[in-house]
Coordinates of C-alpha atoms and ligand atoms in Angstrom, one line a residue:
M1 CA 0.0 0.0 0.0
N2 CA 1.3 3.5 -0.7
I3 CA 0.0 7.0 0.0
N4 CA 0.0 8.0 -3.7
E5 CA -2.7 5.3 -4.4
I6 CA -4.8 6.5 -1.5
I7 CA -4.7 10.1 -2.8
K8 CA -5.7 9.0 -6.3
A9 CA -8.5 6.9 -4.9
K10 CA -10.0 9.8 -3.0
R11 CA -9.4 12.2 -5.9
D12 CA -11.4 9.8 -8.1
Q13 CA -14.3 9.7 -5.5
K14 CA -13.7 6.1 -4.4
E15 CA -14.5 5.0 -0.9
L16 CA -11.3 4.4 1.1
T17 CA -10.9 1.1 2.9
T18 CA -10.3 0.8 6.7
E19 CA -6.8 -0.4 5.9
Q20 CA -6.0 2.6 3.7
I21 CA -7.2 5.0 6.4
N22 CA -5.3 3.2 9.1
F23 CA -2.2 3.2 6.9
F24 CA -2.5 7.0 6.3
I25 CA -3.0 7.9 10.0
H26 CA -0.3 5.5 11.3
E27 CA 2.3 6.5 8.8
Y28 CA 1.6 10.2 9.0
S29 CA 1.8 10.1 12.8
L30 CA 5.2 8.5 12.5
G31 CA 6.4 11.2 10.1
N32 CA 6.7 8.7 7.2
I33 CA 4.2 10.7 5.0
P34 CA 5.3 14.2 4.1
D35 CA 2.9 17.2 4.7
Y36 CA 2.5 17.8 0.9
Q37 CA 1.0 14.3 0.4
A38 CA -1.1 14.6 3.5
S39 CA -2.5 18.0 2.4
S40 CA -3.3 16.6 -1.0
L41 CA -5.4 13.8 0.6
L42 CA -7.0 16.3 3.0
M43 CA -8.0 18.5 0.0
A44 CA -9.4 15.4 -1.8
I45 CA -11.5 14.6 1.3
Y46 CA -12.5 18.3 1.6
L47 CA -13.8 18.3 -2.0
N48 CA -15.2 14.8 -2.3
G49 CA -16.4 14.1 1.3
M50 CA -16.4 10.8 3.1
S51 CA -18.9 8.0 3.7
E52 CA -20.2 7.2 7.2
Q53 CA -17.8 4.2 7.3
E54 CA -14.8 6.3 6.2
I55 CA -15.5 9.0 8.9
L56 CA -15.8 6.3 11.6
D57 CA -12.5 4.6 10.4
L58 CA -10.8 8.0 10.4
T59 CA -12.0 8.8 13.9
V60 CA -11.0 5.4 15.3
A61 CA -7.6 5.6 13.7
M62 CA -7.0 9.0 15.3
V63 CA -8.1 7.7 18.7
K64 CA -5.5 4.9 18.4
S65 CA -2.8 7.4 17.5
G66 CA -2.6 8.6 21.1
E67 CA -3.4 7.5 24.6
V68 CA -6.9 6.7 25.7
V69 CA -7.8 7.9 29.2
D70 CA -9.1 5.2 31.6
L71 CA -11.8 6.5 33.9
S72 CA -13.0 3.1 34.9
D73 CA -11.8 3.7 38.5
I74 CA -14.6 6.2 38.9
P75 CA -17.9 4.5 39.7
G76 CA -21.0 5.4 37.7
I77 CA -21.7 6.6 34.1
K78 CA -19.3 9.3 33.1
V79 CA -20.8 11.9 30.7
D80 CA -18.6 14.4 28.8
K81 CA -19.9 17.6 27.4
H82 CA -18.3 19.4 24.5
S83 CA -19.1 22.7 22.9
T84 CA -18.1 23.6 19.3
G85 CA -17.4 27.1 20.7
G86 CA -19.1 30.4 21.0
I87 CA -19.0 33.9 22.4
G88 CA -19.8 34.2 26.1
D89 CA -20.4 30.5 26.4
K90 CA -19.9 29.8 30.1
V91 CA -22.3 26.8 30.1
T92 CA -19.7 24.2 31.2
M93 CA -18.9 26.1 34.4
V94 CA -22.6 26.2 35.4
V95 CA -23.7 22.8 34.2
M96 CA -20.8 20.7 35.6
P97 CA -21.4 21.6 39.3
L98 CA -25.2 21.4 38.9
V99 CA -24.9 17.9 37.4
A100 CA -22.3 16.9 40.1
S101 CA -24.7 18.1 42.8
C102 CA -27.2 15.5 41.5
G103 CA -24.7 12.8 42.2
V104 CA -23.5 12.2 38.6
P105 CA -19.6 12.1 38.4
V106 CA -18.1 14.9 36.3
A107 CA -14.6 14.2 35.0
K108 CA -13.9 16.8 32.4
M109 CA -10.9 17.5 30.2
S110 CA -11.2 20.9 28.6
G111 CA -9.3 23.1 26.2
R112 CA -7.8 26.5 26.2
G113 CA -9.1 29.3 24.0
L114 CA -7.7 29.8 20.5
G115 CA -8.8 32.4 18.0
Y116 CA -11.9 34.5 18.9
T117 CA -13.3 32.1 21.5
Q118 CA -12.2 31.6 25.1
G119 CA -11.8 28.1 26.6
T120 CA -13.1 26.9 29.9
I121 CA -9.6 26.3 31.2
D122 CA -8.7 30.0 30.8
K123 CA -11.9 31.0 32.4
L124 CA -11.3 28.9 35.5
D125 CA -7.6 30.0 35.6
S126 CA -8.9 33.5 36.1
I127 CA -9.7 32.5 39.7
P128 CA -6.6 33.3 41.8
G129 CA -4.7 30.2 42.7
F130 CA -6.9 27.8 40.7
R131 CA -5.0 24.9 39.1
T132 CA -6.0 23.1 36.0
N133 CA -2.7 21.4 35.4
L134 CA -3.5 18.3 37.5
D135 CA -2.0 14.9 36.8
M136 CA -4.4 12.0 36.1
D137 CA -4.2 10.6 39.6
E138 CA -5.2 13.9 41.3
F139 CA -7.9 14.4 38.7
I140 CA -9.5 11.0 39.3
R141 CA -9.0 11.3 43.1
N142 CA -10.9 14.6 43.0
V143 CA -13.8 13.1 41.1
K144 CA -14.0 10.2 43.5
R145 CA -13.8 12.5 46.6
I146 CA -16.1 15.4 45.6
G147 CA -17.8 14.2 42.4
I148 CA -16.2 16.8 40.1
S149 CA -12.8 17.8 38.6
I150 CA -11.7 19.7 35.4
M151 CA -8.3 19.5 33.9
G152 CA -6.5 20.7 30.8
Q153 CA -6.6 18.2 27.9
S154 CA -3.7 15.9 27.8
E155 CA -1.2 16.5 25.0
N156 CA -1.0 12.8 24.4
I157 CA -4.5 12.1 23.2
A158 CA -5.3 11.8 19.5
I159 CA -1.8 12.8 18.4
A160 CA -2.6 12.4 14.7
D161 CA -5.4 14.9 15.1
K162 CA -3.1 17.5 16.5
K163 CA -0.7 17.2 13.5
L164 CA -3.5 17.1 11.0
Y165 CA -5.4 20.1 12.5
A166 CA -2.2 22.2 12.3
L167 CA -1.9 21.2 8.6
R168 CA -5.6 21.8 7.8
D169 CA -5.2 25.3 9.4
V170 CA -2.7 26.3 6.7
T171 CA -4.1 24.4 3.7
G172 CA -7.7 25.6 3.4
T173 CA -9.1 22.3 4.7
V174 CA -10.6 23.2 8.1
E175 CA -14.2 23.6 7.0
S176 CA -14.9 20.0 6.1
I177 CA -17.7 18.2 8.1
P178 CA -16.0 14.8 8.0
L179 CA -12.7 16.3 9.1
I180 CA -14.2 18.4 11.8
A181 CA -16.5 15.6 13.1
S182 CA -13.6 13.1 13.3
S183 CA -11.3 15.6 14.9
I184 CA -13.7 16.5 17.7
M185 CA -15.0 13.0 18.3
S186 CA -11.5 11.4 18.3
K187 CA -10.6 13.7 21.2
K188 CA -13.9 13.0 23.0
I189 CA -13.6 9.3 22.6
A190 CA -10.0 9.3 23.8
S191 CA -11.0 11.3 26.9
G192 CA -12.6 8.2 28.4
A193 CA -16.2 9.2 29.1
D194 CA -19.0 6.6 28.6
K195 CA -21.4 9.0 26.9
I196 CA -21.1 12.4 25.2
L197 CA -23.3 15.5 25.1
L198 CA -22.5 17.9 22.3
E199 CA -23.4 21.6 22.2
V200 CA -23.2 22.5 18.5
T201 CA -23.4 26.2 18.1
Y202 CA -24.4 28.0 14.9
G203 CA -24.6 31.6 13.8
S204 CA -22.5 34.7 13.6
G205 CA -20.4 33.9 16.7
A206 CA -19.9 30.2 15.8
F207 CA -17.6 28.0 13.8
M208 CA -20.7 26.9 11.8
E209 CA -22.4 30.1 10.6
N210 CA -25.1 28.3 8.9
E211 CA -27.8 26.2 10.5
I212 CA -27.9 23.5 7.8
R213 CA -24.2 22.8 8.2
A214 CA -24.4 22.9 12.0
R215 CA -27.2 20.3 11.8
R216 CA -25.1 18.1 9.5
L217 CA -22.1 18.4 11.7
A218 CA -24.2 17.5 14.8
Q219 CA -25.7 14.4 13.0
T220 CA -22.3 13.2 11.8
M221 CA -20.9 13.4 15.3
V222 CA -23.9 11.8 16.9
N223 CA -23.6 8.9 14.4
I224 CA -19.8 8.4 15.2
G225 CA -20.5 8.4 19.0
N226 CA -23.3 5.9 18.7
M227 CA -21.3 3.7 16.3
V228 CA -18.4 3.4 18.8
G229 CA -20.9 2.5 21.5
K230 CA -20.8 5.8 23.3
E231 CA -24.3 7.2 23.3
T232 CA -24.2 10.7 22.0
I233 CA -26.8 13.6 21.9
A234 CA -26.3 17.0 20.3
V235 CA -28.1 20.2 21.2
L236 CA -28.0 22.9 18.6
T237 CA -27.7 26.3 20.1
N238 CA -28.0 29.8 18.7
M239 CA -24.8 31.9 18.6
N240 CA -26.2 34.8 16.6
Q241 CA -25.6 36.8 19.7
P242 CA -23.4 36.3 22.7
L243 CA -24.8 34.0 25.4
G244 CA -25.6 35.9 28.5
R245 CA -24.1 39.3 29.4
F246 CA -20.4 39.0 29.7
V247 CA -17.6 37.9 27.3
G248 CA -14.1 37.5 28.6
N249 CA -12.5 35.0 31.0
S250 CA -12.9 36.4 34.6
L251 CA -16.2 38.2 33.6
E252 CA -17.7 34.9 32.4
T253 CA -16.6 33.1 35.5
K254 CA -18.3 35.8 37.5
E255 CA -21.4 35.3 35.4
A256 CA -21.3 31.5 35.9
I257 CA -21.1 32.0 39.7
D258 CA -24.0 34.5 39.6
T259 CA -26.0 32.0 37.5
L260 CA -25.4 29.3 40.1
A261 CA -26.4 31.8 42.8
G262 CA -29.8 32.3 41.1
R263 CA -28.9 35.6 39.4
G264 CA -28.5 34.3 35.9
E265 CA -29.6 35.8 32.6
K266 CA -32.6 33.9 31.2
D267 CA -30.7 32.7 28.0
V268 CA -27.8 31.2 30.1
V269 CA -30.2 29.6 32.5
N270 CA -32.3 28.0 29.7
V271 CA -29.3 26.6 27.9
C272 CA -27.7 25.3 31.1
L273 CA -30.9 23.6 32.4
L274 CA -31.5 21.9 29.0
L275 CA -27.9 20.7 28.5
G276 CA -27.7 19.6 32.2
A277 CA -31.0 17.7 31.8
Y278 CA -29.6 15.8 28.8
M279 CA -26.4 15.0 30.7
L280 CA -28.5 13.6 33.5
K281 CA -30.6 11.6 31.0
L282 CA -27.4 10.1 29.5
A283 CA -26.2 9.2 33.0
G284 CA -29.5 7.3 33.5
H285 CA -31.2 9.8 35.8
G286 CA -34.7 11.1 35.8
E287 CA -37.9 10.3 34.0
S288 CA -38.0 13.1 31.6
I289 CA -36.1 16.2 30.4
T290 CA -38.7 18.4 32.1
T291 CA -38.3 16.6 35.4
N292 CA -34.5 16.9 35.1
M293 CA -34.7 20.6 34.3
K294 CA -36.8 21.1 37.4
L295 CA -34.3 19.1 39.5
L296 CA -31.4 21.3 38.2
Q297 CA -33.4 24.5 38.9
S298 CA -33.9 23.2 42.5
K299 CA -30.1 22.8 42.8
I300 CA -29.8 26.5 41.9
D301 CA -32.6 27.5 44.3
S302 CA -31.2 25.5 47.2
G303 CA -27.6 26.7 46.7
E304 CA -26.3 23.2 46.3
G305 CA -24.9 23.8 42.8
L306 CA -23.1 26.9 44.0
A307 CA -21.8 25.0 47.1
K308 CA -20.5 22.3 44.8
F309 CA -18.7 24.9 42.6
K310 CA -17.1 26.3 45.8
E311 CA -15.9 22.9 46.9
F312 CA -14.5 22.3 43.4
V313 CA -12.7 25.6 43.4
S314 CA -11.1 24.9 46.9
R315 CA -10.2 21.4 45.9
Q316 CA -8.3 22.8 42.8
W317 CA -6.4 25.3 45.0
G318 CA -8.5 28.3 44.0
E319 CA -9.5 31.2 46.2
S320 CA -13.0 30.2 47.1
R321 CA -13.9 33.7 48.4
V322 CA -14.7 34.7 44.8
V323 CA -17.6 32.3 44.9
D324 CA -19.2 34.3 47.7
E325 CA -18.1 37.7 46.3
S326 CA -18.1 37.3 42.5
E327 CA -17.4 41.1 42.1
L328 CA -13.8 40.2 43.1
L329 CA -13.4 38.9 39.5
V330 CA -14.1 42.3 38.1
K331 CA -10.7 43.8 38.1
A332 CA -10.1 45.7 34.9
K333 CA -8.8 49.3 35.3
Y334 CA -11.1 50.9 32.8
K335 CA -14.8 50.5 32.0
L336 CA -15.6 52.3 28.8
P337 CA -19.1 52.7 27.3
V338 CA -20.0 52.0 23.7
N339 CA -23.0 54.2 23.1
S340 CA -25.6 53.8 20.4
I341 CA -25.6 56.6 17.8
V342 CA -29.1 55.7 16.5
N343 CA -32.6 55.0 17.8
G344 CA -34.1 51.6 16.9
Y345 CA -34.3 47.9 17.6
V346 CA -31.3 45.6 17.5
S347 CA -31.7 43.4 14.4
E348 CA -28.3 41.7 14.1
I349 CA -25.1 41.3 16.0
E350 CA -21.8 40.4 14.3
T351 CA -20.9 38.2 17.3
K352 CA -17.4 37.1 16.2
N353 CA -16.3 40.8 16.4
I354 CA -17.1 40.8 20.1
G355 CA -14.9 37.7 20.6
Q356 CA -12.2 39.3 18.5
A357 CA -12.4 42.6 20.5
V358 CA -11.7 40.6 23.7
V359 CA -8.7 39.0 22.0
N360 CA -7.5 42.5 20.9
L361 CA -7.8 43.7 24.5
G362 CA -5.4 40.9 25.5
G363 CA -8.1 38.4 26.6
G364 CA -7.3 35.6 24.1
R365 CA -4.6 33.9 22.2
L366 CA -3.5 34.3 18.6
K367 CA -0.7 31.7 19.2
K368 CA -0.7 28.9 21.7
E369 CA 2.2 30.5 23.7
D370 CA 0.5 33.9 24.1
E371 CA -0.1 35.2 27.6
V372 CA -3.8 36.0 28.5
D373 CA -5.1 39.0 30.4
Y374 CA -7.9 37.3 32.3
Y375 CA -9.7 40.4 33.4
V376 CA -10.5 42.2 30.1
G377 CA -13.8 41.7 28.3
V378 CA -17.1 43.1 27.1
E379 CA -20.4 43.5 28.8
V380 CA -23.3 43.2 26.4
M381 CA -26.2 45.5 27.4
K382 CA -28.6 44.9 24.5
K383 CA -29.6 41.8 22.6
I384 CA -31.5 41.2 19.4
G385 CA -35.0 42.6 19.6
D386 CA -34.1 45.1 22.3
K387 CA -35.1 48.8 21.9
V388 CA -32.2 51.2 22.0
S389 CA -32.2 55.0 22.2
M390 CA -29.4 57.2 20.9
G391 CA -26.7 57.8 23.5
E392 CA -27.6 54.6 25.4
P393 CA -24.8 52.1 26.2
I394 CA -25.1 49.0 24.1
M395 CA -21.9 47.5 25.5
Y396 CA -19.1 48.3 28.1
I397 CA -15.5 47.5 27.4
Y398 CA -13.4 46.3 30.3
A399 CA -9.7 47.1 29.6
N400 CA -6.4 47.3 31.4
D401 CA -4.9 49.5 28.7
E402 CA -7.1 52.6 27.9
T403 CA -5.8 53.0 24.4
K404 CA -6.4 49.4 23.5
G405 CA -9.9 49.8 25.0
L406 CA -10.7 52.9 23.0
M407 CA -9.5 51.3 19.8
Q408 CA -12.3 48.7 20.1
V409 CA -15.2 51.2 20.4
E410 CA -15.9 51.7 16.7
T411 CA -15.6 48.0 15.8
L412 CA -17.9 47.0 18.6
R413 CA -20.4 49.8 17.8
S414 CA -20.5 48.7 14.1
S415 CA -21.1 45.1 15.0
F416 CA -24.6 46.0 16.0
K417 CA -27.2 46.5 13.2
F418 CA -30.5 48.3 13.9
S419 CA -34.0 48.3 12.4
N420 CA -36.7 51.0 12.7
E421 CA -39.4 48.2 13.1
P422 CA -39.7 45.9 16.2
V423 CA -37.6 42.7 15.8
E424 CA -38.4 39.3 17.3
K425 CA -36.2 38.1 20.1
S426 CA -34.2 35.0 19.1
K427 CA -34.5 31.6 20.6
E428 CA -31.5 29.9 22.3
I429 CA -32.2 26.3 21.3
L430 CA -32.8 25.2 17.8
D431 CA -33.0 21.4 18.0
I432 CA -32.0 18.2 19.7
I433 CA -30.3 15.5 17.6
D434 CA -30.1 12.0 19.1
Ligands
URA501 N1 -12.4 21.8 16.7 C1 -11.7 20.7 16.6 O1 -11.2 20.1 17.6 N2 -11.4 20.2 15.4 C2 -11.8 20.8 14.3 O2 -11.6 20.3 13.2 C3 -12.6 22.0 14.4 C4 -12.9 22.5 15.7

């Protein structure tokens, strides 16, 4: 077998065999296939797509290219949650302690932010003292002791995916559903959970701008999970506007704490309760999604979810005082208003621009090695459908460098579009795919 034959087969729209896919991933991981041949194959996949069997084979081959985490020491069904990314998406920080407070073990490996989104690990790292660089023993010990732990994703899982993703990034082959689905699912499967809940975002602040493609991605990932024997459900969520009120690491952590304390924005609460309810269902709890949502709401009302978050913060060496006084996480030196220059109703938000503004303020990474300023961010005062008067703040910028802050004002202002006629508010949840 040789790579040239495999490239030609895919170029000619033939279905690759399991052996051909295994050969490609194995030899590429070892450095025996050069990047120019791998990119040629990726482009052929991008253009001609893959069958369900090919996507499954590619995923499994990438899982086998690295280590597979063994969570079998932790009793109970372990459910992982993954989001395809969004702006202001603090859902993991709310859902995880709520689910853990219902007695379902939460052992979560999470990523750092890259590009215009921020990752859960960076958000948690904004809590003074908090450690996410746990080793596997400490991680598993924490879950067994208090029911919840979150650590940074191991560098050793799905090694082929890491190499291929870097290559796709520079060869115009990122936006392929078979390649995205196998990339995400290989990491989820290798992370060791028994079942997987996916939050697939769509809209102006998401990787998938269009609803049809988001639906196809979700269905492809659900099929992969189910075919490898890990029941998978996807919830399609709307990212045509930021989720909740704050965007930026420490500000989102503050909002997650406030949500657990019963002071959450309606859209954040709705998404968290629904995702949490599906996590409980996957873990074999509850009679229905409605019952599970009520149970999770009761964990907010009773303070048990917040208490679990506080226990989790202490256990991972963080200053748990911030859980009682979330204002301690608002530390930026400058709070600058972005005022509307028109009257009208918000009709559209170019949501990625808000994520990008936070990166420009220093709150995200352009390269993996970049340092992050945890405390900068944006507070979103108006959402789609809201009425706005001229001179009213539509956003506030939280900056540590006034010049950098002022430089974001115009971009942020122009990311809002207005209509003279009333505009319908948008829904957070589009669909459930299982
Ligand atoms: N996230 C991933 O992990 N992989 C992709 O291909 C795209 C987004």
